[in-house]
Short mmCIF file of C-alpha atoms in Angstrom, two decimals:
data_model
loop_
_atom_site.label_atom_id
_atom_site.label_comp_id
_atom_site.label_asym_id
_atom_site.label_seq_id
_atom_site.Cartn_x
_atom_site.Cartn_y
_atom_site.Cartn_z
CA UNK N 964 -25.87 -4.64 -27.63
CA UNK N 965 -24.00 -6.45 -24.94
CA UNK N 966 -22.44 -4.69 -21.97
CA UNK N 967 -19.19 -6.46 -22.03
CA UNK N 968 -17.67 -8.26 -24.98
CA UNK N 969 -14.54 -10.34 -25.10
CA UNK N 970 -13.35 -11.02 -28.57
CA UNK N 971 -10.84 -13.79 -29.21
CA UNK N 972 -8.44 -12.92 -26.49
CA UNK N 973 -5.07 -14.63 -26.07
CA UNK N 974 -2.88 -14.17 -23.07
CA UNK N 975 -0.54 -15.80 -20.60
CA UNK N 976 2.28 -15.33 -18.12
CA UNK N 977 5.77 -14.73 -19.50
CA UNK N 978 6.32 -17.34 -22.26
CA UNK N 979 3.46 -19.55 -21.14
CA UNK N 980 0.33 -19.09 -23.09
CA UNK N 981 -2.91 -19.83 -21.16
CA UNK N 982 -5.62 -18.39 -23.28
CA UNK N 983 -5.79 -19.53 -26.94
CA UNK N 984 -8.79 -17.47 -28.11
CA UNK N 985 -11.54 -16.88 -25.60
CA UNK N 986 -14.71 -14.95 -26.46
CA UNK N 987 -17.83 -14.08 -24.53
CA UNK N 988 -20.69 -11.62 -24.33
CA UNK N 989 -22.45 -10.33 -21.31
CA UNK N 990 -26.08 -9.08 -21.70
CA UNK N 991 -27.38 -6.37 -19.59
CA UNK N 992 -29.25 -7.38 -16.44
CA UNK N 993 -28.33 -11.10 -16.87
CA UNK N 994 -26.45 -13.45 -14.71
CA UNK N 995 -23.79 -15.17 -16.93
CA UNK N 996 -21.36 -17.79 -15.78
CA UNK N 997 -18.01 -18.91 -17.08
CA UNK N 998 -17.34 -22.45 -16.10
CA UNK N 999 -14.51 -24.87 -16.70
CA UNK N 1000 -12.21 -27.21 -14.89
CA UNK N 1001 -9.13 -26.33 -12.94
CA UNK N 1002 -6.46 -24.66 -15.20
CA UNK N 1003 -8.96 -24.01 -18.00
CA UNK N 1004 -7.90 -20.31 -17.97
CA UNK N 1005 -10.85 -18.74 -16.12
CA UNK N 1006 -8.89 -16.53 -13.82
CA UNK N 1007 -6.48 -15.62 -16.61
CA UNK N 1008 -9.40 -14.51 -18.65
CA UNK N 1009 -10.75 -12.26 -15.89
CA UNK N 1010 -7.23 -10.77 -15.33
CA UNK N 1011 -6.92 -10.07 -19.07
CA UNK N 1012 -10.42 -8.49 -19.10
CA UNK N 1013 -9.49 -6.27 -16.20
CA UNK N 1014 -6.02 -5.35 -17.53
CA UNK N 1015 -4.04 -6.86 -14.65
CA UNK N 1016 -2.61 -8.93 -17.40
CA UNK N 1017 -2.11 -7.47 -20.94
CA UNK N 1018 -4.01 -9.29 -23.66
CA UNK N 1019 -1.61 -10.52 -26.29
CA UNK N 1020 -4.17 -10.23 -29.01
CA UNK N 1021 -7.84 -9.92 -29.27
CA UNK N 1022 -9.93 -7.18 -27.60
CA UNK N 1023 -12.19 -6.24 -24.72
CA UNK N 1024 -15.20 -3.95 -25.23
CA UNK N 1025 -17.10 -2.42 -22.42
CA UNK N 1026 -20.32 -0.31 -23.08
CA UNK N 1027 -19.29 -0.13 -26.73
CA UNK N 1028 -15.82 1.13 -26.06
CA UNK N 1029 -12.49 -0.75 -26.72
CA UNK N 1030 -10.96 -0.98 -23.19
CA UNK N 1031 -8.28 -3.50 -24.03
CA UNK N 1032 -5.43 -1.34 -23.26
CA UNK N 1033 -6.73 0.56 -20.24
CA UNK N 1034 -5.36 0.00 -16.71
CA UNK N 1035 -7.52 -1.82 -14.22
CA UNK N 1036 -8.20 1.23 -12.13
CA UNK N 1037 -9.70 3.15 -15.05
CA UNK N 1038 -11.98 0.17 -15.84
CA UNK N 1039 -13.13 0.04 -12.17
CA UNK N 1040 -13.96 3.72 -12.40
CA UNK N 1041 -16.02 2.97 -15.51
CA UNK N 1042 -17.97 0.39 -13.60
CA UNK N 1043 -16.26 -2.88 -14.53
CA UNK N 1044 -15.59 -4.45 -11.17
CA UNK N 1045 -13.89 -7.69 -10.27
CA UNK N 1046 -14.20 -9.56 -6.96
CA UNK N 1047 -10.80 -11.50 -7.33
CA UNK N 1048 -10.04 -15.11 -6.52
CA UNK N 1049 -8.85 -15.57 -3.03
CA UNK N 1050 -10.75 -12.52 -1.78
CA UNK N 1051 -7.69 -10.24 -1.83
CA UNK N 1052 -8.93 -8.14 1.02
CA UNK N 1053 -7.05 -5.32 2.69
CA UNK N 1054 -6.34 -7.61 5.64
CA UNK N 1055 -4.73 -4.93 7.86
CA UNK N 1056 -7.68 -2.61 7.48
CA UNK N 1057 -11.09 -2.69 9.28
CA UNK N 1058 -14.18 -4.11 7.64
CA UNK N 1059 -15.58 -0.65 7.27
CA UNK N 1060 -12.35 0.68 5.65
CA UNK N 1061 -12.40 -2.23 3.19
CA UNK N 1062 -15.88 -1.14 2.18
CA UNK N 1063 -14.76 2.43 2.01
CA UNK N 1064 -11.92 1.36 -0.32
CA UNK N 1065 -14.31 -0.48 -2.49
CA UNK N 1066 -16.05 2.90 -3.03
CA UNK N 1067 -12.71 4.68 -4.03
CA UNK N 1068 -13.67 5.45 -7.59
CA UNK N 1069 -15.19 8.80 -8.47
CA UNK N 1070 -18.52 7.29 -9.70
CA UNK N 1071 -19.09 5.24 -6.54
CA UNK N 1072 -18.24 8.02 -3.96
CA UNK N 1073 -21.54 9.85 -4.11
CA UNK N 1074 -23.43 6.57 -3.52
CA UNK N 1075 -21.44 5.41 -0.39
CA UNK N 1076 -24.32 5.76 1.97
CA UNK N 1077 -26.89 3.99 -0.24
CA UNK N 1078 -24.54 1.14 -1.01
CA UNK N 1079 -23.48 0.75 2.55
CA UNK N 1080 -27.07 0.19 3.50
CA UNK N 1081 -27.48 -2.23 0.67
CA UNK N 1082 -24.49 -4.48 1.69
CA UNK N 1083 -25.21 -4.28 5.48
CA UNK N 1084 -28.78 -5.43 4.60
CA UNK N 1085 -27.51 -8.24 2.47
CA UNK N 1086 -24.72 -9.27 5.05
CA UNK N 1087 -25.77 -8.14 8.55
CA UNK N 1088 -22.62 -10.01 9.83
CA UNK N 1089 -20.44 -7.36 8.39
CA UNK N 1090 -22.24 -4.51 10.26
CA UNK N 1091 -21.73 -6.47 13.52
CA UNK N 1092 -17.99 -6.70 12.72
CA UNK N 1093 -17.44 -3.32 11.00
CA UNK N 1094 -14.49 -2.27 13.32
CA UNK N 1095 -12.81 -5.62 13.14
CA UNK N 1096 -9.68 -6.23 10.99
CA UNK N 1097 -10.54 -7.95 7.77
CA UNK N 1098 -7.73 -10.47 8.27
CA UNK N 1099 -9.34 -11.72 11.45
CA UNK N 1100 -12.69 -12.63 9.84
CA UNK N 1101 -13.68 -16.24 9.11
CA UNK N 1102 -13.37 -17.59 5.56
CA UNK N 1103 -17.12 -17.09 4.88
CA UNK N 1104 -17.16 -13.60 6.29
CA UNK N 1105 -14.11 -12.69 4.23
CA UNK N 1106 -15.96 -13.80 1.09
CA UNK N 1107 -18.96 -11.77 2.11
CA UNK N 1108 -16.81 -8.78 2.60
CA UNK N 1109 -15.13 -9.32 -0.85
CA UNK N 1110 -18.48 -9.32 -2.56
CA UNK N 1111 -19.64 -6.38 -0.45
CA UNK N 1112 -16.53 -4.37 -1.30
CA UNK N 1113 -17.26 -5.08 -5.00
CA UNK N 1114 -20.80 -3.82 -4.53
CA UNK N 1115 -19.45 -0.71 -2.91
CA UNK N 1116 -17.65 0.12 -6.22
CA UNK N 1117 -21.20 0.71 -7.63
CA UNK N 1118 -20.56 -1.71 -10.55
CA UNK N 1119 -22.15 -1.67 -13.95
CA UNK N 1120 -20.84 -5.13 -14.38
CA UNK N 1121 -19.75 -7.25 -11.41
CA UNK N 1122 -17.54 -10.12 -12.07
CA UNK N 1123 -16.87 -12.75 -9.23
CA UNK N 1124 -14.05 -15.28 -9.37
CA UNK N 1125 -14.65 -18.54 -7.50
CA UNK N 1126 -17.21 -17.29 -5.10
CA UNK N 1127 -17.78 -20.82 -3.76
CA UNK N 1128 -14.17 -21.91 -3.26
CA UNK N 1129 -13.51 -23.36 0.23
CA UNK N 1130 -16.92 -22.26 1.60
CA UNK N 1131 -19.54 -24.46 3.37
CA UNK N 1132 -22.41 -25.39 0.98
CA UNK N 1133 -25.03 -23.59 3.02
CA UNK N 1134 -23.09 -20.33 2.95
CA UNK N 1135 -22.57 -20.87 -0.90
CA UNK N 1136 -26.32 -21.14 -1.29
CA UNK N 1137 -26.81 -17.88 0.71
CA UNK N 1138 -24.28 -15.99 -1.42
CA UNK N 1139 -25.87 -17.29 -4.58
CA UNK N 1140 -29.26 -16.16 -3.36
CA UNK N 1141 -27.76 -12.77 -2.78
CA UNK N 1142 -26.31 -12.70 -6.31
CA UNK N 1143 -29.70 -13.58 -7.76
CA UNK N 1144 -31.34 -10.76 -5.73
CA UNK N 1145 -28.74 -8.36 -7.21
CA UNK N 1146 -29.51 -9.68 -10.73
CA UNK N 1147 -33.27 -9.17 -10.10
CA UNK N 1148 -32.49 -5.66 -9.10
CA UNK N 1149 -30.97 -5.10 -12.53
CA UNK N 1150 -27.16 -5.61 -12.04
CA UNK N 1151 -25.22 -7.48 -14.70
CA UNK N 1152 -23.17 -10.28 -13.15
CA UNK N 1153 -20.51 -12.66 -14.33
CA UNK N 1154 -19.81 -15.63 -12.17
CA UNK N 1155 -16.73 -17.74 -12.77
CA UNK N 1156 -16.95 -21.00 -11.09
CA UNK N 1157 -15.42 -24.43 -10.82
CA UNK N 1158 -18.67 -25.53 -9.08
CA UNK N 1159 -20.28 -26.13 -12.46
CA UNK N 1160 -23.62 -27.48 -11.30
CA UNK N 1161 -24.41 -24.79 -8.84
CA UNK N 1162 -23.30 -21.94 -11.25
CA UNK N 1163 -25.42 -23.24 -14.05
CA UNK N 1164 -28.39 -23.64 -11.68
CA UNK N 1165 -28.55 -20.06 -10.86
CA UNK N 1166 -27.33 -18.45 -14.20
CA UNK N 1167 -29.24 -17.28 -17.24
CA UNK N 1168 -26.56 -18.06 -19.75
CA UNK N 1169 -23.32 -20.05 -19.61
CA UNK N 1170 -19.96 -20.35 -21.30
CA UNK N 1171 -17.54 -23.43 -21.01
CA UNK N 1172 -13.92 -22.65 -21.19
CA UNK N 1173 -11.70 -25.58 -21.96
CA UNK N 1174 -7.84 -25.49 -22.36
CA UNK N 1175 -7.91 -21.77 -22.75
CA UNK N 1176 -10.46 -21.79 -25.54
CA UNK N 1177 -14.03 -21.02 -25.68
CA UNK N 1178 -16.22 -24.04 -26.35
CA UNK N 1179 -19.91 -24.62 -25.79
CA UNK N 1180 -22.23 -21.82 -24.81
CA UNK N 1181 -25.87 -21.45 -24.33
CA UNK N 1182 -28.78 -20.85 -21.95
CA UNK N 1183 -27.81 -22.28 -18.63
CA UNK N 1184 -30.91 -24.51 -18.53
CA UNK N 1185 -29.88 -26.04 -21.80
CA UNK N 1186 -26.13 -26.43 -20.79
CA UNK N 1187 -27.05 -28.40 -17.72
CA UNK N 1188 -28.74 -30.90 -19.83
CA UNK N 1189 -25.97 -31.04 -22.48
CA UNK N 1190 -24.55 -34.42 -22.79
CA UNK N 1191 -20.91 -33.30 -23.18
CA UNK N 1192 -21.10 -30.87 -20.28
CA UNK N 1193 -22.71 -33.52 -18.08
CA UNK N 1194 -19.97 -35.98 -18.84
CA UNK N 1195 -17.01 -33.58 -18.65
CA UNK N 1196 -17.93 -31.39 -15.67
CA UNK N 1197 -20.82 -32.81 -13.79
CA UNK N 1198 -19.60 -36.43 -13.56
CA UNK N 1199 -22.88 -37.81 -14.72
CA UNK A 394 27.83 9.69 41.69
CA UNK A 395 29.51 11.79 39.06
CA UNK A 396 28.21 9.47 36.43
CA UNK A 397 24.72 9.70 37.63
CA UNK A 398 24.67 13.45 37.42
CA UNK A 399 26.28 13.31 34.03
CA UNK A 400 23.53 10.81 33.01
CA UNK A 401 20.83 13.06 34.35
CA UNK A 402 22.29 15.96 32.37
CA UNK A 403 22.46 14.13 29.08
CA UNK A 404 19.40 11.98 29.23
CA UNK A 405 16.79 14.60 28.38
CA UNK A 406 18.95 15.69 25.46
CA UNK A 407 19.06 12.17 24.28
CA UNK A 408 15.31 11.80 24.48
CA UNK A 409 14.76 15.00 22.59
CA UNK A 410 17.25 13.93 19.87
CA UNK A 411 15.49 10.50 19.79
CA UNK A 412 12.33 12.17 18.55
CA UNK A 413 14.15 13.66 15.54
CA UNK A 414 15.88 10.26 14.86
CA UNK A 415 12.37 8.71 14.93
CA UNK A 416 11.18 11.03 12.16
CA UNK A 417 14.14 10.20 9.94
CA UNK A 418 13.56 6.43 10.54
CA UNK A 419 9.79 6.90 9.77
CA UNK A 420 10.74 8.23 6.34
CA UNK A 421 12.72 5.05 5.63
CA UNK A 422 10.21 2.63 7.04
CA UNK A 423 7.22 4.26 5.37
CA UNK A 424 8.80 3.60 1.88
CA UNK A 425 9.66 -0.03 2.94
CA UNK A 426 6.33 -0.64 4.36
CA UNK A 427 4.46 0.54 1.31
CA UNK A 428 6.58 -0.68 -1.63
CA UNK A 429 9.32 -2.94 -0.12
CA UNK A 430 12.08 -0.68 -1.27
CA UNK A 431 15.06 0.19 0.83
CA UNK A 432 15.73 3.75 -0.07
CA UNK A 433 19.56 4.19 -0.16
CA UNK A 434 19.20 7.84 -1.06
CA UNK A 435 17.78 8.40 2.43
CA UNK A 436 20.95 9.78 3.97
CA UNK A 437 21.80 12.41 1.27
CA UNK A 438 18.16 13.55 1.47
CA UNK A 439 18.71 14.16 5.03
CA UNK A 440 21.75 16.10 4.28
CA UNK A 441 19.74 18.13 1.75
CA UNK A 442 17.26 18.96 4.45
CA UNK A 443 20.23 20.30 6.52
CA UNK A 444 21.37 22.51 3.68
CA UNK A 445 17.73 23.62 3.31
CA UNK A 446 17.84 24.95 6.78
CA UNK A 447 21.24 26.58 6.08
CA UNK A 448 20.10 28.30 2.94
CA UNK A 449 16.81 29.46 4.37
CA UNK A 450 18.55 30.78 7.51
CA UNK A 451 21.49 32.54 5.80
CA UNK A 452 20.18 33.42 2.26
CA UNK A 453 16.52 34.12 2.99
CA UNK A 454 17.08 35.22 6.67
CA UNK A 455 14.06 33.16 7.77
CA UNK A 456 13.69 31.32 11.06
CA UNK A 457 14.77 27.75 10.44
CA UNK A 458 11.45 26.42 11.95
CA UNK A 459 9.42 28.51 9.57
CA UNK A 460 11.79 27.14 6.95
CA UNK A 461 10.29 23.71 7.58
CA UNK A 462 7.25 24.75 5.61
CA UNK A 463 9.53 25.24 2.66
CA UNK A 464 11.69 22.26 3.22
CA UNK A 465 8.77 19.79 3.67
CA UNK A 466 7.01 20.45 0.26
CA UNK A 467 10.41 20.48 -1.48
CA UNK A 468 11.18 17.13 0.03
CA UNK A 469 7.86 15.79 -1.15
CA UNK A 470 8.43 16.92 -4.71
CA UNK A 471 12.03 15.64 -4.72
CA UNK A 472 10.75 12.31 -3.60
CA UNK A 473 8.06 12.07 -6.19
CA UNK A 474 10.71 13.05 -8.78
CA UNK A 475 13.04 10.30 -7.54
CA UNK A 476 10.22 7.71 -7.61
CA UNK A 477 9.22 8.50 -11.21
CA UNK A 478 12.77 8.69 -12.59
CA UNK A 479 14.56 5.92 -10.66
CA UNK A 480 12.11 3.69 -8.76
CA UNK A 481 8.97 3.12 -10.61
CA UNK A 482 10.36 0.94 -13.43
CA UNK A 483 12.21 -1.40 -10.98
CA UNK A 484 9.44 -1.66 -8.40
CA UNK A 485 8.64 -5.15 -9.33
CA UNK A 486 12.10 -6.26 -10.00
CA UNK A 487 14.19 -8.15 -7.46
CA UNK A 488 15.34 -6.05 -4.48
CA UNK A 489 18.90 -5.64 -5.84
CA UNK A 490 17.53 -3.43 -8.78
CA UNK A 491 15.78 -0.96 -6.47
CA UNK A 492 18.82 -0.92 -4.12
CA UNK A 493 21.08 -0.01 -7.02
CA UNK A 494 18.68 2.45 -8.42
CA UNK A 495 18.35 4.46 -5.18
CA UNK A 496 22.14 3.99 -4.50
CA UNK A 497 22.66 5.77 -7.77
CA UNK A 498 20.45 8.56 -6.72
CA UNK A 499 22.46 8.69 -3.50
CA UNK A 500 25.66 9.15 -5.48
CA UNK A 501 24.12 11.79 -7.82
CA UNK A 502 22.96 13.89 -4.88
CA UNK A 503 26.36 13.63 -2.99
CA UNK A 504 28.10 14.53 -6.28
CA UNK A 505 25.91 17.57 -6.90
CA UNK A 506 26.03 18.55 -3.20
CA UNK A 507 29.78 18.40 -3.13
CA UNK A 508 29.96 20.52 -6.23
CA UNK A 509 27.66 23.14 -4.64
CA UNK A 510 28.80 23.13 -1.06
CA UNK A 511 32.11 21.24 -1.00
CA UNK A 512 32.43 18.51 1.69
CA UNK A 513 33.59 20.89 4.49
CA UNK A 514 31.41 21.26 7.54
CA UNK A 515 28.70 24.03 7.84
CA UNK A 516 27.06 25.29 10.98
CA UNK A 517 23.85 26.97 11.59
CA UNK A 518 24.43 29.01 14.65
CA UNK A 519 20.89 29.41 15.81
CA UNK A 520 20.08 29.97 19.43
CA UNK A 521 16.65 29.59 21.04
CA UNK A 522 17.87 29.96 24.57
CA UNK A 523 17.40 27.24 27.15
CA UNK A 524 15.27 25.98 30.00
CA UNK A 525 16.60 24.93 33.29
CA UNK A 526 15.06 22.09 35.18
CA UNK A 527 16.96 21.53 38.39
CA UNK A 528 20.42 20.31 37.47
CA UNK A 529 19.60 19.81 33.74
CA UNK A 530 19.53 22.42 31.02
CA UNK A 531 17.37 21.81 27.98
CA UNK A 532 18.36 23.64 24.91
CA UNK A 533 15.47 25.54 23.25
CA UNK A 534 16.51 24.28 19.72
CA UNK A 535 16.13 20.66 20.80
CA UNK A 536 12.93 21.29 22.55
CA UNK A 537 11.31 22.77 19.58
CA UNK A 538 12.85 20.11 17.28
CA UNK A 539 11.38 17.37 19.52
CA UNK A 540 7.98 19.26 19.31
CA UNK A 541 8.19 19.48 15.54
CA UNK A 542 9.09 15.79 15.45
CA UNK A 543 6.01 14.85 17.52
CA UNK A 544 3.83 17.03 15.27
CA UNK A 545 5.24 15.33 12.21
CA UNK A 546 4.54 11.96 13.58
CA UNK A 547 1.06 12.81 14.64
CA UNK A 548 0.24 14.38 11.33
CA UNK A 549 1.55 11.34 9.47
CA UNK A 550 -0.65 9.07 11.66
CA UNK A 551 -3.73 11.21 11.10
CA UNK A 552 -2.94 11.40 7.37
CA UNK A 553 -2.73 7.63 7.01
CA UNK A 554 -5.70 6.76 9.20
CA UNK A 555 -8.15 9.61 8.69
CA UNK A 556 -7.77 10.87 5.07
CA UNK A 557 -8.67 9.45 1.81
CA UNK A 558 -5.18 9.49 0.19
CA UNK A 559 -3.74 8.16 3.43
CA UNK A 560 -6.11 5.14 3.40
CA UNK A 561 -5.28 4.62 -0.22
CA UNK A 562 -1.55 4.45 0.84
CA UNK A 563 -2.46 1.70 3.48
CA UNK A 564 -4.55 -0.13 0.93
CA UNK A 565 -1.82 -0.15 -1.66
CA UNK A 566 0.71 -1.20 0.97
CA UNK A 567 -1.65 -4.01 1.96
CA UNK A 568 -2.62 -5.40 -1.47
CA UNK A 569 -1.59 -3.41 -4.57
CA UNK A 570 -3.53 -5.28 -7.18
CA UNK A 571 -6.70 -5.33 -5.06
CA UNK A 572 -6.28 -1.57 -4.70
CA UNK A 573 -6.00 -1.18 -8.49
CA UNK A 574 -9.19 -3.31 -8.85
CA UNK A 575 -11.06 -0.89 -6.66
CA UNK A 576 -10.12 2.07 -8.84
CA UNK A 577 -7.08 3.33 -6.98
CA UNK A 578 -4.30 4.49 -9.23
CA UNK A 579 -1.68 2.59 -7.38
CA UNK A 580 1.30 4.04 -9.25
CA UNK A 581 0.35 7.50 -8.21
CA UNK A 582 -0.16 6.33 -4.66
CA UNK A 583 3.38 4.78 -4.64
CA UNK A 584 4.85 8.08 -5.88
CA UNK A 585 3.05 9.97 -3.11
CA UNK A 586 4.30 7.50 -0.47
CA UNK A 587 7.85 7.75 -1.70
CA UNK A 588 7.45 11.62 -1.65
CA UNK A 589 6.20 11.47 2.00
CA UNK A 590 9.16 9.28 2.99
CA UNK A 591 11.54 11.66 1.48
CA UNK A 592 9.74 14.60 3.03
CA UNK A 593 10.07 13.16 6.49
CA UNK A 594 13.88 12.52 5.85
CA UNK A 595 14.31 16.16 4.72
CA UNK A 596 12.36 17.46 7.76
CA UNK A 597 14.55 15.44 10.18
CA UNK A 598 17.69 16.82 8.39
CA UNK A 599 16.33 20.37 8.71
CA UNK A 600 15.90 19.87 12.42
CA UNK A 601 19.27 18.22 13.04
CA UNK A 602 20.94 21.14 11.33
CA UNK A 603 19.86 23.42 14.16
CA UNK A 604 22.10 21.60 16.72
CA UNK A 605 24.87 19.78 14.96
CA UNK A 606 27.46 20.90 12.36
CA UNK A 607 26.92 19.03 9.01
CA UNK A 608 28.35 18.49 5.66
CA UNK A 609 26.82 16.94 2.48
CA UNK A 610 28.24 13.70 3.70
CA UNK A 611 26.64 13.84 7.10
CA UNK A 612 23.40 11.96 5.97
CA UNK A 613 25.17 8.61 5.86
CA UNK A 614 25.45 8.32 9.62
CA UNK A 615 21.73 9.22 10.13
CA UNK A 616 20.72 6.72 7.32
CA UNK A 617 22.48 3.98 9.33
CA UNK A 618 20.83 5.17 12.50
CA UNK A 619 17.51 4.93 10.59
CA UNK A 620 18.17 1.29 9.69
CA UNK A 621 18.91 0.40 13.27
CA UNK A 622 15.73 2.25 14.45
CA UNK A 623 13.63 0.70 11.73
CA UNK A 624 14.79 -2.81 12.74
CA UNK A 625 14.18 -2.00 16.36
CA UNK A 626 10.78 -0.73 15.76
CA UNK A 627 9.77 -3.02 12.91
CA UNK A 628 10.14 -1.95 9.30
CA UNK A 629 6.79 -0.48 8.09
CA UNK A 630 5.59 0.60 11.49
CA UNK A 631 5.54 4.40 12.06
CA UNK A 632 4.95 4.29 15.80
CA UNK A 633 7.63 1.60 16.22
CA UNK A 634 9.97 4.03 14.40
CA UNK A 635 9.33 6.77 16.91
CA UNK A 636 9.92 4.34 19.91
CA UNK A 637 12.94 3.00 18.21
CA UNK A 638 14.29 6.55 17.77
CA UNK A 639 13.76 7.35 21.39
CA UNK A 640 15.53 4.07 22.30
CA UNK A 641 18.50 5.06 20.20
CA UNK A 642 18.49 8.60 21.49
CA UNK A 643 18.58 7.31 25.12
CA UNK A 644 21.36 4.88 24.35
CA UNK A 645 23.46 7.59 22.86
CA UNK A 646 23.03 9.68 25.97
CA UNK A 647 23.48 6.88 28.46
CA UNK A 648 26.46 5.04 27.04
CA UNK A 649 28.93 7.91 27.18
CA UNK A 650 28.22 8.33 30.88
CA UNK A 651 29.72 4.86 31.54
CA UNK A 652 32.21 4.29 28.77
CA UNK A 653 34.15 5.88 25.86
CA UNK A 654 31.95 7.53 23.28
CA UNK A 655 33.52 5.22 20.61
CA UNK A 656 31.54 2.40 22.11
CA UNK A 657 28.25 3.95 20.98
CA UNK A 658 28.23 2.46 17.41
CA UNK A 659 29.55 -0.83 18.74
CA UNK A 660 26.56 -1.21 21.12
CA UNK A 661 24.08 0.32 18.64
CA UNK A 662 24.89 -2.19 15.86
CA UNK A 663 25.50 -5.06 18.30
CA UNK A 664 21.81 -4.43 19.34
CA UNK A 665 20.85 -4.30 15.57
CA UNK A 666 22.31 -7.72 14.97
CA UNK A 667 20.80 -9.11 18.13
CA UNK A 668 17.30 -7.93 17.20
CA UNK A 669 17.67 -9.20 13.69
CA UNK A 670 18.53 -12.55 15.09
CA UNK A 671 16.04 -12.82 17.89
CA UNK A 672 13.04 -10.62 16.62
CA UNK A 673 13.47 -10.27 12.88
CA UNK A 674 10.07 -8.37 12.66
CA UNK A 675 11.25 -5.81 15.17
CA UNK A 676 10.60 -5.41 18.88
CA UNK A 677 7.24 -3.88 18.37
CA UNK A 678 6.17 -6.07 15.55
CA UNK A 679 5.24 -5.11 12.03
CA UNK A 680 4.22 -6.71 8.82
CA UNK A 681 5.77 -10.00 7.94
#
């Protein structure tokens, strides 16, 4: 049974429909990526999955339970955690307080110490800056903090929106390495990326979203060789 | 020379009063800082705090300062009620909606208050003695009120920076949807914040009642002062509110020593406009 399943979701903003039937399944302990061009509806899909946006139709299932109508904070408490696009840090609060806020939900609170050690080991830079205001960090450090804050929530499924956006390639590589390590430790991860090549290179399985609809899917190693994917997204 | 001695006599009173103004402004500014709502029911809630002191003193026979321990939780509950009934559904609507919603609450409280207490002035004759320092005399009621105001400010600060719900309030103020994604029930946190803002307004009213006569309509003046202080200190900044409150208290003590008392509002609001033009984020900075 898959941990998270999105069934034929449609959604949008006001009168504007963005998602026209998107589906996907996340298998436990796997790194799955959702790729697609700019405006394909990737962020809208994540927002609908979390409940920041109400799905118009279709359903979202988490650990065998229909969570389509639940508010975002309830899902976070169940272990469905999103690292949103644009980091969305608490910029007026310190690095440490941001991590503390990551562990707001009842499930994560008992594991604060263990998870703090984990994220500081993963991103030593955050420990160096733990009293600094999040808004004063560099772009790369902010992205580290956003991921770290997500890990502090003790996720069952960690979803990350546009991890690589605006970051130096070397740093992206380092962050991707970090994600792979988390996957190897048993965490289920969903990566949403415009950087199709890199995303497919580290993922186990991939979904392509185009014009708000699910299209091709398959093991990442096969997708990267797929003629259509290569032409449309990799420019090859 | 005569002016100087008049000034020395009234300045300490102004400073003590300024602390209480600061608490009132903090209530307004906390709500604005967290949810970008201007609470137009702020004034009548201050007036309710005044009547709280009155009822506690005359009907229950309690010391008005002990009464604060009753006024504060009632103010908190009233605020949560107002948030749930009138504010929650318009929180994401344009500012005009929340202005009208809280203005309606303002009218309802004034209407009910007028029915219960009429609009004639009340007075809590409560004497705490006085302390003489050279040529100046400090009234005991004002000293204790200032002390209570400092304690209220310090507690608010500790609450916001040292406790879990306090940090949730700051997180929601900073980025509501991110807070929600981290498992923080933001609607409940907004209700709590509105309750705290209302509680501070009620406390300031309860303190003011021990030194000035009041009616159910008296809150309006203090609401306007809260706006001036909020703008001076920067809306959304509790420490700025306290400093702004002291500034206003001092102005009100100093101006009458040199000119007619009727100039006080002219200068206060002249300053208000000046700060809005020159430093729209307040003299002490605050959120953008």
